[in-house]
XYZ file of C-alpha atoms in Angstrom:
493
model
C 22.187 22.516 -22.218
C 24.169 20.215 -19.876
C 22.945 22.234 -16.914
C 19.299 21.869 -18.131
C 19.604 18.019 -18.576
C 20.546 17.865 -14.886
C 17.217 19.548 -14.028
C 15.175 16.147 -13.643
C 17.905 14.897 -11.224
C 17.634 18.166 -9.137
C 13.979 17.680 -8.981
C 14.339 14.371 -7.670
C 16.376 15.392 -4.985
C 14.193 18.480 -4.063
C 11.148 16.307 -4.121
C 12.577 13.611 -1.807
C 13.741 16.431 0.533
C 10.250 18.038 0.426
C 8.393 14.899 1.130
C 10.646 13.903 4.206
C 8.911 16.562 6.078
C 6.095 14.222 6.180
C 7.969 11.842 8.407
C 7.276 14.266 11.057
C 3.753 13.072 11.022
C 4.499 9.275 12.025
C 1.775 8.317 9.214
C 2.677 4.710 8.836
C 0.381 1.923 7.552
C -0.592 -0.959 9.939
C 0.364 -3.559 7.412
C 4.084 -2.043 7.267
C 4.452 -3.221 10.910
C 3.436 -6.732 9.899
C 6.108 -6.760 7.276
C 8.676 -5.357 9.609
C 7.761 -7.868 12.366
C 8.288 -10.729 9.691
C 11.630 -9.100 8.973
C 12.604 -8.997 12.613
C 11.220 -12.621 13.034
C 13.642 -13.745 10.283
C 16.499 -11.867 12.191
C 15.693 -13.310 15.627
C 14.736 -16.866 14.482
C 15.959 -17.271 10.979
C 12.467 -18.021 9.845
C 10.125 -16.001 7.835
C 7.281 -15.822 9.980
C 5.293 -13.889 12.706
C 5.208 -15.887 15.820
C 8.729 -17.196 16.530
C 9.571 -20.447 14.545
C 6.393 -21.035 12.826
C 6.743 -20.303 9.102
C 3.882 -18.214 7.620
C 3.800 -15.757 4.633
C 2.137 -13.208 6.933
C 3.348 -10.349 4.710
C 2.072 -9.827 1.276
C 5.683 -9.029 -0.080
C 8.850 -11.261 -0.094
C 11.343 -8.748 -1.520
C 10.399 -5.955 0.830
C 10.838 -8.447 3.866
C 14.310 -8.883 2.869
C 14.906 -5.339 2.292
C 13.371 -4.590 5.757
C 15.614 -7.374 7.338
C 18.723 -5.744 5.912
C 17.813 -2.275 7.247
C 17.008 -3.900 10.582
C 20.457 -5.636 10.547
C 22.447 -2.292 9.470
C 20.526 0.298 11.489
C 19.046 -1.833 14.499
C 15.358 -2.400 15.469
C 15.245 0.822 17.298
C 16.586 3.119 14.349
C 15.656 1.544 11.023
C 12.411 3.010 10.278
C 13.399 6.471 9.154
C 16.219 5.352 6.942
C 13.884 2.755 5.338
C 11.269 5.168 4.637
C 13.873 7.617 3.243
C 14.967 4.614 0.924
C 11.388 4.065 -0.227
C 10.998 7.736 -0.986
C 14.238 7.936 -2.966
C 13.253 4.686 -5.133
C 9.757 5.978 -5.807
C 10.851 9.331 -7.004
C 13.593 7.858 -9.259
C 10.745 5.750 -10.606
C 8.940 8.983 -11.413
C 12.259 10.133 -13.283
C 12.202 6.937 -15.413
C 8.498 7.808 -16.188
C 9.347 11.308 -17.143
C 12.139 10.000 -19.509
C 9.555 7.825 -21.121
C 6.844 10.496 -21.647
C 8.509 14.002 -21.967
C 11.383 15.520 -23.865
C 11.822 19.123 -22.403
C 14.092 18.925 -19.037
C 12.128 21.754 -17.597
C 8.779 19.632 -18.244
C 10.502 16.590 -16.705
C 11.398 18.485 -13.599
C 7.954 20.009 -12.972
C 6.420 16.556 -13.762
C 8.662 14.878 -11.151
C 7.698 17.454 -8.349
C 3.971 17.585 -9.224
C 3.290 13.929 -9.574
C 5.790 13.483 -6.433
C 3.459 15.568 -3.958
C -0.019 14.019 -5.188
C -1.484 11.938 -2.082
C -0.909 8.523 -3.372
C 2.749 9.519 -4.247
C 3.095 10.811 -0.557
C 1.562 7.408 0.844
C 3.744 5.247 -1.215
C 6.758 7.121 -0.070
C 6.280 7.502 3.739
C 3.570 4.852 4.949
C 6.158 2.099 4.947
C 4.596 -0.235 2.309
C 6.365 -1.937 -0.564
C 4.974 0.246 -3.404
C 8.022 2.789 -3.411
C 10.167 -0.346 -4.529
C 7.356 -1.692 -6.679
C 6.901 1.689 -8.475
C 10.751 1.827 -9.069
C 11.053 -1.708 -10.523
C 8.093 -1.222 -12.982
C 9.318 2.085 -14.352
C 12.925 0.653 -14.538
C 11.458 -2.301 -16.394
C 9.859 -0.011 -19.018
C 12.835 2.498 -19.253
C 15.650 -0.090 -19.505
C 13.882 -2.940 -20.840
C 11.671 -1.331 -23.526
C 13.129 2.062 -24.131
C 16.692 1.189 -23.919
C 16.401 -2.384 -24.987
C 18.605 -3.973 -22.114
C 18.146 -7.690 -22.381
C 19.216 -8.073 -18.892
C 16.423 -5.762 -17.582
C 13.798 -7.930 -19.514
C 14.908 -11.043 -17.452
C 15.769 -9.547 -14.101
C 12.928 -6.879 -13.455
C 10.090 -9.402 -14.083
C 11.530 -11.681 -11.315
C 12.143 -8.829 -8.697
C 8.653 -7.362 -9.400
C 7.068 -10.660 -8.871
C 8.917 -11.182 -5.672
C 7.599 -7.982 -4.563
C 3.989 -8.610 -4.904
C 2.388 -11.596 -6.831
C -0.454 -9.577 -8.096
C 1.842 -7.694 -10.175
C 1.424 -10.504 -12.915
C -1.306 -7.988 -14.083
C 1.287 -5.310 -14.946
C 3.617 -7.716 -16.504
C 0.767 -9.266 -18.626
C -0.494 -5.885 -19.887
C 2.916 -4.585 -20.833
C 3.497 -7.975 -22.844
C 0.035 -7.581 -24.639
C 0.928 -4.098 -25.625
C 4.281 -4.843 -26.869
C 3.239 -7.503 -29.044
C 0.394 -5.316 -30.553
C 2.725 -2.365 -31.051
C 5.818 -4.257 -32.483
C 4.172 -7.370 -33.932
C 6.761 -9.550 -32.473
C 7.543 -11.392 -29.249
C 10.409 -10.306 -26.887
C 11.556 -13.711 -25.963
C 13.885 -12.414 -23.102
C 10.875 -10.816 -21.508
C 8.898 -13.952 -21.970
C 11.877 -15.758 -20.295
C 11.938 -13.217 -17.455
C 8.221 -13.532 -16.842
C 8.395 -17.125 -16.762
C 11.236 -17.276 -14.407
C 9.342 -14.640 -12.129
C 6.250 -16.707 -11.904
C 8.137 -20.015 -11.528
C 10.402 -18.609 -8.831
C 7.889 -17.072 -6.533
C 5.605 -20.071 -6.724
C 8.391 -22.526 -6.142
C 9.690 -20.310 -3.126
C 6.089 -20.280 -1.775
C 5.631 -24.073 -2.185
C 9.180 -25.022 -1.059
C 9.431 -22.796 1.892
C 5.722 -22.322 3.114
C 3.995 -25.270 1.429
C 1.601 -23.047 -0.474
C 1.365 -21.653 -3.954
C 0.085 -18.132 -3.203
C 0.778 -16.097 -0.148
C -1.129 -16.785 3.036
C -2.439 -13.139 3.160
C -4.307 -13.818 -0.039
C -5.924 -16.957 1.260
C -7.070 -15.598 4.558
C -8.705 -12.361 3.242
C -10.544 -14.460 0.647
C -11.560 -16.915 3.269
C -12.818 -14.412 5.702
C -14.193 -11.657 3.266
C -15.707 -13.912 0.553
C -19.439 -13.723 0.179
C -22.244 -14.808 -2.225
C -23.304 -11.840 -4.456
C -26.093 -11.927 -7.098
C -25.148 -10.520 -10.465
C -27.104 -7.390 -9.747
C -25.696 -7.090 -6.282
C -22.101 -7.192 -8.093
C -23.178 -4.478 -10.302
C -24.406 -2.179 -7.586
C -21.447 -2.756 -5.346
C -19.153 -1.660 -8.318
C -21.032 1.564 -9.152
C -21.082 2.451 -5.696
C -17.372 2.019 -5.206
C -15.517 2.936 -8.287
C -15.614 6.782 -8.256
C -13.844 6.764 -4.945
C -10.676 5.098 -6.483
C -9.913 6.605 -9.843
C -9.182 9.820 -8.284
C -6.956 10.829 -5.416
C -9.633 10.861 -2.640
C -11.284 7.948 -1.098
C -14.635 9.822 0.489
C -17.567 8.364 2.075
C -20.738 7.833 0.260
C -21.713 6.115 -2.986
C -20.773 9.061 -5.385
C -17.758 11.242 -5.474
C -18.216 13.962 -8.210
C -14.505 15.099 -7.927
C -13.076 11.725 -9.044
C -15.633 11.214 -11.756
C -14.546 14.643 -13.193
C -10.792 13.740 -12.970
C -11.684 10.320 -14.601
C -13.242 11.997 -17.495
C -10.590 14.680 -18.031
C -7.900 11.716 -17.695
C -9.574 9.932 -20.598
C -9.803 13.301 -22.817
C -6.260 14.031 -22.129
C -5.186 10.473 -22.977
C -7.111 10.517 -26.246
C -5.625 13.714 -27.142
C -2.072 12.630 -26.653
C -2.453 9.150 -28.433
C -3.702 11.076 -31.437
C -0.222 12.813 -31.858
C 1.293 9.497 -32.823
C 4.303 10.084 -30.824
C 6.694 7.315 -29.861
C 5.778 7.757 -26.223
C 2.272 6.410 -26.973
C 3.821 3.028 -26.666
C 4.283 3.829 -22.942
C 1.196 5.695 -22.509
C -0.899 2.769 -23.657
C 0.884 0.524 -21.280
C 0.435 2.471 -18.166
C -3.241 3.564 -18.983
C -4.522 0.256 -19.734
C -2.793 -1.180 -16.774
C -4.534 1.639 -14.417
C -7.825 0.627 -15.976
C -7.495 -3.128 -15.728
C -5.827 -3.237 -12.196
C -8.513 -0.949 -10.779
C -11.415 -2.976 -12.531
C -9.982 -6.234 -11.239
C -9.650 -5.255 -7.808
C -12.868 -3.548 -7.286
C -14.609 -6.559 -8.777
C -12.937 -8.579 -6.244
C -14.288 -6.155 -3.597
C -10.690 -5.014 -2.544
C -11.340 -1.895 -0.993
C -8.014 -1.343 0.654
C -6.834 2.048 -0.738
C -3.096 1.027 -1.238
C -4.164 -1.330 -4.106
C -5.075 1.825 -6.012
C -2.203 4.201 -5.434
C -0.050 3.141 -8.460
C -2.959 3.086 -10.955
C -4.287 6.456 -9.705
C -0.884 7.911 -10.460
C -0.501 6.212 -13.734
C -3.972 7.310 -14.899
C -3.215 10.928 -13.884
C -0.082 10.992 -16.195
C -1.852 12.149 -19.227
C -3.303 15.244 -17.501
C 0.277 16.351 -16.449
C 1.743 15.756 -19.970
C -1.106 17.589 -21.605
C -0.908 20.767 -19.174
C 2.857 20.982 -19.518
C 2.964 20.777 -23.394
C 0.442 23.315 -24.056
C 2.047 25.828 -26.632
C -0.495 28.549 -25.743
C -1.444 29.663 -22.469
C 0.753 26.911 -20.878
C 1.209 28.949 -17.682
C -2.561 29.497 -17.382
C -3.154 25.781 -17.571
C -0.469 24.911 -15.116
C -1.713 27.743 -12.616
C -5.057 26.314 -12.736
C -4.026 22.839 -12.177
C -1.790 23.724 -9.418
C -4.055 26.253 -7.719
C -7.369 24.143 -8.136
C -6.309 20.625 -7.798
C -2.456 19.911 -6.873
C -2.370 22.247 -3.758
C -5.895 21.303 -2.457
C -4.745 17.713 -2.533
C -1.457 18.485 -0.979
C -3.313 20.438 1.926
C -5.799 17.658 2.142
C -2.957 14.964 2.463
C -1.063 17.061 4.888
C -4.135 17.074 7.305
C -4.873 13.368 6.755
C -1.306 12.520 7.384
C -1.164 14.604 10.546
C -4.509 13.145 11.747
C -3.995 9.563 11.018
C -0.400 9.508 12.092
C -1.418 11.041 15.603
C -4.209 8.396 15.689
C -1.863 5.526 14.824
C 1.541 6.587 16.389
C 0.098 8.219 19.502
C -2.730 6.007 20.073
C -2.737 2.504 18.617
C 1.089 2.339 19.246
C 0.576 3.221 22.975
C -1.603 0.281 23.326
C 1.258 -1.977 22.298
C 3.765 -0.026 24.545
C 1.357 -0.329 27.511
C 1.365 -4.270 26.963
C 5.028 -4.263 26.378
C 5.563 -2.614 29.766
C 2.982 -4.780 31.421
C 3.418 -8.218 30.185
C 7.190 -9.423 30.373
C 6.510 -12.935 29.149
C 6.597 -12.549 25.323
C 5.286 -16.122 24.794
C 1.918 -14.818 25.759
C -0.870 -14.596 23.181
C -3.362 -11.901 22.216
C -6.379 -12.118 19.976
C -6.910 -8.809 18.129
C -7.346 -7.066 14.845
C -5.287 -5.834 13.086
C -2.027 -7.237 13.543
C 0.188 -4.196 12.959
C 1.096 -1.726 15.750
C -0.188 -3.670 18.746
C 1.637 -6.691 18.124
C 4.706 -4.976 16.925
C 5.122 -2.767 19.957
C 3.764 -5.347 22.459
C 6.081 -8.287 21.197
C 3.335 -10.655 22.095
C 2.453 -13.820 20.159
C -0.508 -12.923 18.031
C -3.592 -14.378 16.650
C -5.488 -11.901 14.254
C -9.186 -12.151 13.382
C -8.257 -12.469 9.481
C -5.710 -15.098 9.870
C -2.901 -13.200 8.259
C -0.301 -14.077 11.031
C -1.813 -17.282 12.418
C -3.294 -20.109 10.289
C -4.956 -21.975 13.145
C -7.873 -19.443 13.338
C -8.545 -20.241 9.652
C -9.548 -23.688 10.500
C -12.187 -22.294 12.872
C -13.431 -20.005 10.226
C -13.958 -22.936 7.803
C -15.699 -24.883 10.676
C -18.024 -22.019 11.760
C -17.644 -18.916 10.307
C -20.292 -17.257 12.518
C -18.676 -18.349 15.790
C -14.964 -18.597 14.906
C -13.990 -15.777 17.324
C -15.587 -17.137 20.690
C -14.424 -20.830 19.192
C -10.834 -19.596 19.009
C -10.908 -18.011 22.514
C -12.267 -21.202 24.071
C -9.834 -23.464 22.163
C -6.626 -21.348 22.360
C -7.225 -19.484 25.518
C -5.012 -16.417 24.659
C -4.153 -14.472 27.766
C -5.106 -11.129 26.120
C -8.052 -10.162 24.030
C -8.400 -6.669 22.301
C -11.883 -5.981 21.027
C -13.783 -3.356 19.254
C -16.899 -4.593 21.073
C -17.908 -4.779 24.721
C -17.391 -8.746 25.296
C -19.425 -8.576 28.423
C -22.546 -8.179 26.355
C -24.013 -10.568 23.763
C -24.574 -14.091 23.347
C -21.245 -15.083 24.712
C -21.146 -12.728 27.591
C -21.262 -15.293 30.285
C -18.062 -17.126 29.111
C -16.240 -13.829 28.817
C -17.387 -12.659 32.322
C -16.260 -15.876 33.795
C -12.823 -16.325 32.233
C -11.657 -12.592 31.571
C -12.023 -9.337 33.352
C -11.726 -5.944 31.675
C -8.209 -4.674 32.059
C -8.261 -1.281 30.249
C -10.401 0.977 27.898
C -8.833 2.896 25.170
C -10.756 5.604 23.695
C -10.178 7.925 20.767
C -11.797 10.853 22.290
C -9.206 10.725 25.004
C -6.471 11.040 22.388
C -7.654 14.181 20.692
C -5.718 16.718 22.535
C -2.760 18.786 21.820
C -0.928 22.024 23.227
C -0.956 23.153 19.695
C -4.462 24.559 19.074
C -4.159 24.122 15.108
C -3.067 20.431 15.675
C -5.836 19.745 17.980
C -8.372 21.402 15.442
C -6.998 18.919 12.919
C -7.361 16.003 15.191
C -10.969 16.737 15.813
C -11.729 17.292 12.182
C -10.465 13.994 11.380
C -10.335 11.531 14.457
C -8.335 8.489 13.647
C -8.535 5.142 15.244
C -10.929 2.726 16.701
C -12.185 2.522 20.516
C -10.712 -0.673 22.013
C -11.457 -2.841 25.219
C -8.455 -4.859 26.509
C -9.270 -7.932 28.417
C -7.015 -10.243 30.489
C -7.619 -13.892 31.314
C -8.404 -14.712 34.873
C -5.887 -16.617 36.753
C-alpha cells in the first residue's frame, strides 16, 4: 500500500524527465525574453525596467521577474535558461499532483492522470516556453490543496498574495474560488478574504509606489494600440469566429474548428456526469470548471487572442474527461486506449512537430538577428525600433523601442497623438539607429524620408532558414515554417 501511495510522486518525476526532452527544441516564447531582460536589467542597474535606469513594468509578471533574477544571479546570464525551465516544469507538474489529490482517490489513477495531463500541448508549453504559468499553476493548485482541502490558514493568506504578484488578472481565479466556496459552505472564510485583500492591495501599491501606475504597463499598452470600436453585431461575430479555437488543445486557422467543439461538448457531458455523483471533489470541480469558462469568455470578449492566456483554462476544462475515463468500472482499458490513441498521442505528436518547427524558427532565425546586431554594434546605448521586443533586443543588447509600447512608454504618446502615423513620427522624433520592419520601408507614403535617412542593411528571409542536414527535420520546417521576413535598416551617418 505504501508503495502504491508513492506512485503519484514517481509519476511527477517521470513526467518532468519526459518533458525535459522538449528543451532540445529551443521552443521559447518571445515574451519570456522580455521578462528575462527585465530581470537582467534589475541585476545590472538595480531597476525593474528594460532600458537601463528607466523604470517600466515591461513584463506582465512581477514574481517571475524576481525568480528569473535569482536564477540569473545563481547560474549567470549564459546558463540560467535550462535550470529555470526545469524549475518551471517541476512546479507545474507538482501542481498537477495537487490537482490529482483533489479529484482522485486511487494512486494508480493519480499517476496516470499526472502523466496524461502533463503531456498535453498546453502542459508542454507551460513547462518549456519560459512563461510564468508553471509558477502560476503551482500556486493556484497549492491554494486549493492546502487552503481549501487541508484548511491551512497560512495558505489562505499567503497564496493569494503570491498569485496576484504573478499575474494581476488572476483576480478572476481568486474571485471564482471565493464565490464557489461561499455557495458550497454557506459561510465566509475570512482568512481568504484577508489574503485576497492583501494580494490586491500589495500589487496595486507596489505598482503605484514603484512605477507610478495601478496596473502593469503591458496591459495599458496593449489596450491603447489594439483597442477598436466594434458594433454589438461585430462583437458577436468576432466571438463566434474565435471561441472554437481556444476551448480545445489546438489553435487552428479559420473560423470553425470542429475538433475543439467536439472536445468542448465532451467536457461538458463528463462534467455533468461527475457532479451528479455528489462526491466531495465536486467542490473543486465546480471551481476549476467555472473558472475555465469565465476566464476564456472574458479574454475572448476583450479580443485577447494570445494563446498563453488560455493554457490553464484548457487544461482545467479537460480534467473531467480524464477523471471520467479513469473511473470507468467497465471497459476502462477500452476507454483509456481510445483516449490515448485518438487524442493524447495525436496531440503529443502535433506539439512535438510544432515545438521543433517553432523552436527552429525562433532560436535559429530570430535569435540570429539579435546575435548579428550584437556582433555588429558594440555601442549598446544605440536604439532599435521593432516588434516584438523578445529575441532581438535580448540577444543584441540594444536599447529598444517596440511598436506596442511594452518596453518604452514614449511611443504611447505618439499613438495617442496620431495612431495612424505613430511609427514614422517616432522615427522622426527619436531617430533610432536601427529599424527592423516586416515591410519594405522604401515603398509607401513615407518612402522618401526613409530613403533619405536610412539604408537597407540586411534582409532576413524565412525561406533561407528552412534547411537541415536531417531530412525529417527539414520536412517539419517546411510543413510549419515559423517566423517573419524582416528588413533591417541602419541610419545614415
